[in-house]
XYZ file of C-alpha atoms in Angstrom:
467
model
C 10.958 -7.489 12.154
C 12.080 -3.881 11.764
C 15.671 -2.260 11.767
C 15.964 1.086 12.894
C 18.755 2.904 11.289
C 20.291 6.572 11.995
C 21.288 8.285 8.785
C 22.850 11.721 8.226
C 21.480 14.812 6.467
C 23.445 14.720 3.337
C 23.037 17.649 1.057
C 22.621 15.152 -2.289
C 19.517 13.899 -0.384
C 17.995 17.136 -0.146
C 15.121 17.673 -2.182
C 14.948 19.881 -5.305
C 12.023 21.276 -6.356
C 11.953 23.421 -9.445
C 8.879 25.374 -10.043
C 7.203 28.244 -12.133
C 5.519 30.762 -10.194
C 2.168 28.928 -8.684
C -1.196 30.320 -9.845
C -3.602 32.109 -7.100
C -5.911 29.632 -5.221
C -9.313 29.854 -6.425
C -11.913 29.087 -3.872
C -13.650 25.701 -3.699
C -16.802 25.648 -6.187
C -18.676 24.141 -3.054
C -18.913 26.036 0.433
C -20.280 23.978 3.218
C -20.151 24.387 6.969
C -18.330 20.858 8.363
C -17.150 19.475 11.006
C -13.638 20.815 11.074
C -12.700 24.347 10.014
C -9.149 25.543 9.505
C -6.742 28.333 9.138
C -3.283 28.272 10.273
C 0.320 29.385 9.217
C 1.805 26.486 7.425
C 4.453 24.861 9.199
C 8.350 25.119 8.023
C 10.055 23.056 10.163
C 12.776 20.024 8.879
C 16.048 19.809 7.208
C 14.823 19.545 3.538
C 15.210 22.735 1.848
C 13.255 23.765 -1.441
C 12.915 26.309 -4.220
C 9.311 27.081 -3.247
C 8.073 30.377 -3.237
C 7.025 32.023 0.083
C 3.802 30.211 0.744
C 0.385 32.135 1.712
C 0.385 33.148 5.381
C -3.018 31.379 6.039
C -4.755 28.405 4.531
C -8.358 27.697 5.476
C -10.448 25.034 4.692
C -13.909 23.496 5.769
C -14.770 19.788 6.057
C -17.850 17.955 6.119
C -16.562 14.931 8.078
C -13.802 13.919 10.108
C -12.396 10.681 11.577
C -13.228 10.798 15.577
C -9.902 9.082 16.088
C -8.045 11.276 13.706
C -4.643 12.904 14.811
C -4.897 16.429 15.939
C -3.657 18.814 13.025
C -1.266 19.963 15.363
C 0.637 16.774 15.731
C 0.841 16.184 11.630
C 4.087 17.936 11.381
C 7.270 17.510 10.061
C 9.541 15.544 12.579
C 6.405 14.454 14.810
C 7.123 11.217 17.112
C 6.716 7.870 15.427
C 2.774 6.753 16.038
C 1.872 3.012 16.507
C 1.778 1.136 13.184
C -1.192 -1.358 13.152
C -0.316 -4.929 12.719
C -1.450 -6.563 9.257
C -5.157 -7.607 9.783
C -4.085 -10.965 8.479
C -1.166 -12.833 6.826
C -1.440 -14.737 3.466
C -0.982 -18.243 3.049
C 1.160 -19.377 0.362
C -1.155 -20.915 -2.793
C -3.914 -18.759 -1.456
C -5.942 -16.736 -4.376
C -7.754 -13.431 -4.328
C -11.673 -13.883 -4.324
C -12.109 -10.798 -6.512
C -9.914 -12.039 -9.562
C -11.095 -15.215 -10.844
C -8.534 -17.718 -12.140
C -5.418 -16.159 -10.490
C -2.612 -17.570 -10.055
C -1.482 -19.184 -6.317
C 0.216 -16.857 -4.214
C 3.929 -17.354 -4.043
C 5.709 -17.947 -0.274
C 7.450 -14.938 0.532
C 9.597 -16.695 2.585
C 11.435 -18.125 -0.508
C 12.106 -14.219 -1.563
C 16.052 -13.913 -1.680
C 16.412 -10.113 -1.585
C 20.186 -10.770 -3.001
C 18.677 -11.343 -6.001
C 17.898 -7.783 -6.801
C 19.585 -4.632 -7.027
C 20.484 -2.643 -3.777
C 17.421 -1.000 -2.694
C 16.511 2.369 -3.307
C 19.354 2.821 -5.901
C 19.178 2.752 -9.583
C 19.656 -0.688 -10.783
C 22.443 -1.711 -13.552
C 21.947 -1.795 -16.670
C 24.212 -4.717 -17.696
C 22.302 -7.534 -15.712
C 20.725 -10.196 -17.789
C 17.438 -9.355 -16.670
C 17.682 -5.912 -18.145
C 19.208 -7.325 -21.200
C 16.045 -9.852 -21.616
C 13.700 -6.578 -21.180
C 15.699 -4.575 -23.552
C 14.815 -7.488 -26.312
C 11.373 -7.108 -24.774
C 11.088 -3.568 -25.845
C 13.023 -4.171 -29.265
C 10.584 -7.061 -30.262
C 7.440 -4.905 -29.063
C 7.400 -3.048 -32.584
C 7.179 0.101 -30.958
C 9.387 3.016 -31.972
C 11.092 4.971 -29.263
C 11.679 8.498 -29.808
C 15.417 9.629 -29.752
C 14.776 12.455 -27.402
C 18.128 13.110 -25.178
C 17.114 12.910 -21.439
C 16.298 15.881 -19.383
C 18.538 17.472 -16.967
C 17.927 17.579 -13.298
C 16.202 20.887 -12.258
C 12.831 20.500 -13.870
C 11.295 23.106 -16.376
C 13.471 25.920 -15.722
C 16.848 23.868 -15.991
C 15.230 22.199 -19.763
C 14.090 25.356 -21.727
C 14.937 23.202 -24.871
C 12.487 19.959 -23.835
C 10.162 22.563 -22.345
C 9.661 24.389 -25.826
C 9.666 20.907 -28.080
C 5.933 20.237 -28.282
C 6.872 17.074 -29.842
C 8.160 15.671 -26.962
C 4.563 15.905 -25.199
C 6.186 16.589 -21.784
C 3.199 15.732 -18.950
C 5.639 17.607 -16.178
C 6.079 20.814 -18.328
C 2.732 21.839 -19.635
C 0.555 18.866 -19.350
C 0.661 17.310 -22.559
C -0.916 13.742 -22.736
C -1.327 11.269 -25.287
C -4.061 8.378 -26.083
C -2.050 5.897 -23.713
C -2.148 8.052 -20.725
C -4.975 7.912 -18.228
C -5.634 11.011 -16.203
C -9.244 11.009 -15.463
C -12.310 8.508 -14.751
C -14.962 8.575 -17.499
C -17.786 8.905 -15.303
C -18.904 11.735 -13.361
C -18.079 12.011 -9.711
C -16.062 8.973 -9.709
C -12.449 9.143 -7.892
C -9.824 6.995 -9.057
C -8.246 6.378 -5.497
C -4.345 6.047 -5.476
C -1.408 5.776 -3.218
C 2.055 6.039 -4.453
C 5.667 5.221 -2.882
C 4.515 2.071 -0.413
C 4.240 -0.353 1.107
C 5.747 1.140 4.004
C 5.425 1.362 7.894
C 2.106 2.735 8.025
C 0.291 1.391 4.946
C -1.108 -0.979 7.243
C -3.030 1.689 9.109
C -4.329 2.996 5.540
C -5.583 -0.553 5.293
C -7.209 -1.107 8.202
C -9.141 2.322 7.138
C -9.803 1.308 3.903
C -11.291 -1.826 4.959
C -13.303 -0.628 7.658
C -14.886 1.925 5.094
C -15.146 -0.473 2.262
C -13.053 1.135 0.199
C -10.761 -0.126 -2.539
C -7.516 1.727 -4.191
C -5.041 1.482 -6.576
C -1.301 1.265 -5.103
C 1.658 2.374 -7.070
C 4.514 0.428 -5.518
C 8.327 0.828 -5.521
C 10.067 -2.526 -6.240
C 12.353 -1.455 -3.711
C 9.665 -1.298 -0.905
C 7.913 -4.215 -2.601
C 11.097 -6.530 -1.485
C 11.102 -4.812 1.885
C 7.411 -5.432 2.647
C 6.286 -8.641 0.727
C 3.313 -9.755 2.898
C 1.679 -6.343 3.162
C 1.721 -6.203 -0.920
C 0.216 -9.605 -0.554
C -2.274 -8.496 1.548
C -2.942 -5.493 -0.448
C -3.676 -7.714 -3.340
C -5.633 -10.468 -1.597
C -8.038 -7.756 -0.187
C -9.052 -6.542 -3.641
C -6.785 -3.621 -4.056
C -5.320 -2.814 -7.579
C -1.351 -3.182 -7.674
C 0.639 -1.017 -10.263
C 4.180 -0.133 -11.068
C 5.982 3.007 -9.729
C 9.650 2.251 -10.414
C 12.473 0.544 -8.392
C 13.987 3.677 -6.997
C 11.862 6.409 -7.607
C 13.739 8.565 -10.242
C 12.220 11.290 -12.606
C 12.062 9.091 -15.462
C 12.880 11.694 -18.408
C 16.321 12.128 -16.829
C 17.424 8.665 -17.301
C 18.652 6.781 -20.501
C 16.564 4.364 -22.222
C 18.248 1.534 -20.536
C 17.755 2.916 -17.151
C 14.028 3.461 -17.850
C 13.687 -0.246 -18.923
C 15.739 -1.242 -15.645
C 13.723 0.939 -13.302
C 10.216 -0.682 -14.607
C 11.669 -3.977 -15.086
C 12.853 -4.574 -11.901
C 9.727 -3.141 -10.256
C 7.431 -5.334 -12.444
C 9.317 -8.113 -11.873
C 9.436 -7.817 -7.834
C 5.736 -7.593 -7.843
C 5.311 -10.886 -10.055
C 7.436 -12.384 -7.854
C 5.413 -11.664 -4.645
C 2.033 -12.144 -6.022
C 2.358 -14.045 -9.326
C 0.723 -11.646 -11.167
C 2.586 -9.160 -13.554
C 0.997 -5.612 -13.311
C -0.181 -3.722 -16.603
C -0.408 -0.219 -15.465
C 2.720 2.072 -14.009
C 2.725 5.397 -12.657
C 6.086 7.915 -13.521
C 7.557 9.440 -10.087
C 6.799 12.727 -10.077
C 4.591 12.338 -13.213
C 7.725 12.760 -14.955
C 6.853 11.483 -18.620
C 7.334 12.413 -22.208
C 7.066 10.592 -25.513
C 10.035 8.689 -24.797
C 8.849 7.225 -21.529
C 5.780 6.632 -22.633
C 7.099 4.429 -25.535
C 9.335 2.241 -23.462
C 6.285 2.053 -20.887
C 3.973 0.592 -23.363
C 6.649 -1.670 -25.158
C 6.688 -3.059 -21.892
C 2.809 -3.470 -21.378
C 2.300 -0.869 -18.846
C -0.078 1.774 -19.206
C 0.865 5.162 -17.830
C -1.408 6.365 -15.286
C -1.151 9.987 -14.010
C -3.543 12.434 -12.040
C -5.933 14.936 -13.062
C -4.928 18.387 -14.253
C -7.368 21.285 -15.005
C -4.874 23.668 -16.371
C -0.954 23.598 -17.116
C 0.112 24.777 -13.894
C -2.958 23.120 -11.435
C -3.208 19.358 -10.746
C -5.401 17.324 -8.458
C -2.217 16.867 -6.239
C -2.804 17.181 -2.573
C 0.813 17.805 -1.933
C 0.457 15.171 1.334
C 4.206 13.867 0.448
C 5.680 17.282 1.654
C 4.210 17.490 5.304
C 7.063 15.142 6.167
C 10.116 16.942 4.840
C 8.173 20.467 5.963
C 7.290 21.770 2.805
C 3.796 21.961 3.186
C 1.820 22.183 6.014
C -1.190 19.916 7.094
C -3.542 22.950 7.074
C -2.310 23.713 3.162
C -2.946 20.128 2.182
C -6.287 20.232 3.446
C -6.999 23.567 1.441
C -5.655 21.757 -1.336
C -7.856 18.730 -0.866
C -11.103 21.567 -0.828
C -10.051 23.140 -4.169
C -10.265 19.706 -5.847
C -13.060 18.546 -4.368
C -14.538 21.829 -5.706
C -13.197 21.629 -8.833
C -14.152 17.872 -9.237
C -17.753 18.445 -8.811
C -17.817 20.852 -11.812
C -16.032 18.139 -14.294
C -18.177 16.363 -16.789
C -15.793 13.209 -16.088
C -14.371 11.497 -12.986
C -11.053 12.469 -11.643
C -7.661 10.844 -10.068
C -5.676 12.222 -7.262
C -2.321 11.997 -6.284
C -1.902 10.839 -2.776
C 0.996 8.681 -0.870
C 1.358 6.014 1.775
C 4.891 6.364 2.252
C 4.931 8.561 5.521
C 2.866 8.739 8.996
C 1.656 12.065 7.910
C 0.325 11.461 4.544
C -1.607 8.237 5.967
C -2.882 10.510 9.056
C -4.012 13.269 7.104
C -5.954 10.727 4.722
C -7.561 8.610 7.397
C -8.470 11.137 9.523
C -9.558 13.999 7.121
C -9.413 13.519 3.552
C -11.371 10.251 3.361
C -13.910 10.992 6.015
C -14.554 14.195 3.994
C -15.050 12.544 0.825
C -17.411 9.672 2.118
C -19.536 12.424 3.491
C -19.875 14.388 0.450
C -23.408 14.790 -1.212
C -23.804 13.969 -4.119
C -21.995 10.932 -3.010
C -18.608 10.259 -4.894
C -18.025 6.823 -6.427
C -14.524 6.004 -5.145
C -12.765 2.823 -6.495
C -9.201 1.776 -8.059
C -8.279 3.183 -11.395
C -8.922 -0.076 -12.798
C -12.490 0.005 -11.761
C -13.267 3.434 -12.350
C -12.269 2.670 -15.978
C -15.220 0.254 -15.934
C -12.789 -2.777 -16.386
C -12.709 -5.804 -13.695
C -10.228 -6.021 -11.274
C -8.396 -9.123 -13.237
C -7.961 -6.759 -16.299
C -5.136 -4.877 -14.126
C -2.837 -8.072 -14.743
C -1.128 -9.722 -17.533
C -2.165 -13.254 -16.431
C -5.768 -12.677 -15.448
C -6.577 -9.908 -17.749
C -9.501 -10.608 -20.559
C -8.504 -9.811 -23.602
C -12.115 -9.639 -24.644
C -12.683 -6.575 -22.550
C -9.225 -5.175 -22.358
C -7.014 -5.987 -25.410
C -3.270 -5.961 -25.060
C -1.698 -3.127 -27.295
C 1.795 -3.461 -26.430
C 4.547 -5.688 -25.576
C 7.261 -7.783 -27.013
C 7.370 -11.277 -28.643
C 6.240 -14.150 -26.293
C 5.321 -11.585 -23.763
C 1.359 -11.412 -23.662
C 0.727 -7.906 -22.261
C -2.537 -5.964 -21.561
C -2.763 -1.996 -21.626
C -5.821 -0.133 -20.837
C -6.041 3.133 -23.177
C -8.260 6.032 -22.401
C -8.074 9.499 -24.806
C -6.312 12.031 -22.991
C -8.862 14.060 -20.911
C -11.919 11.769 -22.267
C -14.857 11.923 -22.084
C -14.733 15.012 -20.184
C -12.540 17.950 -18.988
C -12.500 20.303 -15.912
C -14.387 23.505 -16.628
C -13.281 25.479 -13.363
C -10.653 27.690 -13.601
C -9.095 27.841 -9.838
C -5.880 25.925 -8.736
C -6.565 22.406 -7.614
C -3.375 22.208 -5.655
C -1.511 25.793 -4.808
C 1.817 24.245 -4.465
C 1.690 22.080 -7.820
C 2.560 24.462 -10.539
C 5.291 22.728 -12.363
C 7.767 19.938 -11.854
C 8.541 18.717 -8.207
C 11.666 16.380 -8.284
C 13.307 14.413 -5.698
C 16.087 11.711 -5.581
C 13.956 8.884 -3.557
C 10.839 8.857 -1.285
C 13.502 7.729 1.504
C 15.534 10.801 0.980
C 12.952 13.011 2.932
C 13.406 10.534 5.896
C 17.360 10.428 5.421
C 17.339 14.330 5.324
C 15.442 14.493 8.541
C 18.302 12.212 9.918
C 16.003 9.061 10.489
C 15.976 6.450 7.769
C 13.481 3.469 8.762
C 14.342 0.038 6.552
C 11.787 -2.444 7.514
C 11.010 -6.184 6.672
C 7.852 -7.440 6.817
């Protein structure tokens, strides 16, 4: 049942993007004649403001294949009318277990979920609850030292010259520093660790339908607030073989938070997933990729391996920028241009890769199912497209505490009495990109926003759904 609530566009909900100057976008390493060719001026509509530098006047791209039922590019814009959402292919029965994970515990009954037992949706959770006190003790018992860095301030890299200059902080957002605990690539060439952030949401069902038809599986980094709103969608994702991982409770930039606030964000998202699925994920992705050694240490102490996305230079990452179509900051042509650059650079790497995409908005799902995924499936030589846990050559069960085989995925973090499993992969190992061009010509620094739903609210329309 869906409830539609109109909301005003408040200034404090507008996206703030603080970035350094972007590099010039290099042409893709691969050039081929495709079934779709685009060259159009980027759109710039919508209520969201940004500090982005003026975009290029045109973005060209060529695709090897597109979905015959894809929404026209001219309709994938900010403020587009809402298109139809596909109903879930099925609904899970309480007690069901996924066939892809041996010995998984039975699925809980979503009808017993009590939203009042959780913090307010899409707001930073309080730090004085009994649950947070328990998770703080878990971190204390882990034996992992939490660095004493002060939180960063809002405004990204330009507003934080001290943290940017402090190499010991290892702030991925500003400079791309990684540690051994970070997953940024897949080890095998031509392997794509498919990921989607910020759901589950209204259009996740459309994405799931396409993935099912194409026999593809993904990692979904889910926001705890959305888990409570869409528990049946999450159960279907899990039961059909997709990997579920933590993406915080309310989607803040984690380096700006206190230790207790970070613990609350991760803990409530982890708990929501466990309450809906019966299993505890052991991977997380920090919103906006905003992570430093303090956030890393807390994550690992809570049994959560940080997963980012591939970076080929301090300023260029494998970010399609699909999230920003809905807010009018990026055009679909720009996103597909970014995608073409990603593909060109990925084929020159001696490792696999991970790309940042989203399933929160209609536009990001439409560009994925209509254009990006069909193009990837038509690529030759073929990509191996799979969830992150699979691209690390681990069984799907290793993605959860309760089903992890410690023989293949030994735990490295977690408090006393709390068995955890954390996958580790050396930064960039075993390969790195040899290309020099920009993978995403708009992702040259930090991109902070208050909450994924802030984009919707800023446009004057807030969707709150319960499934």
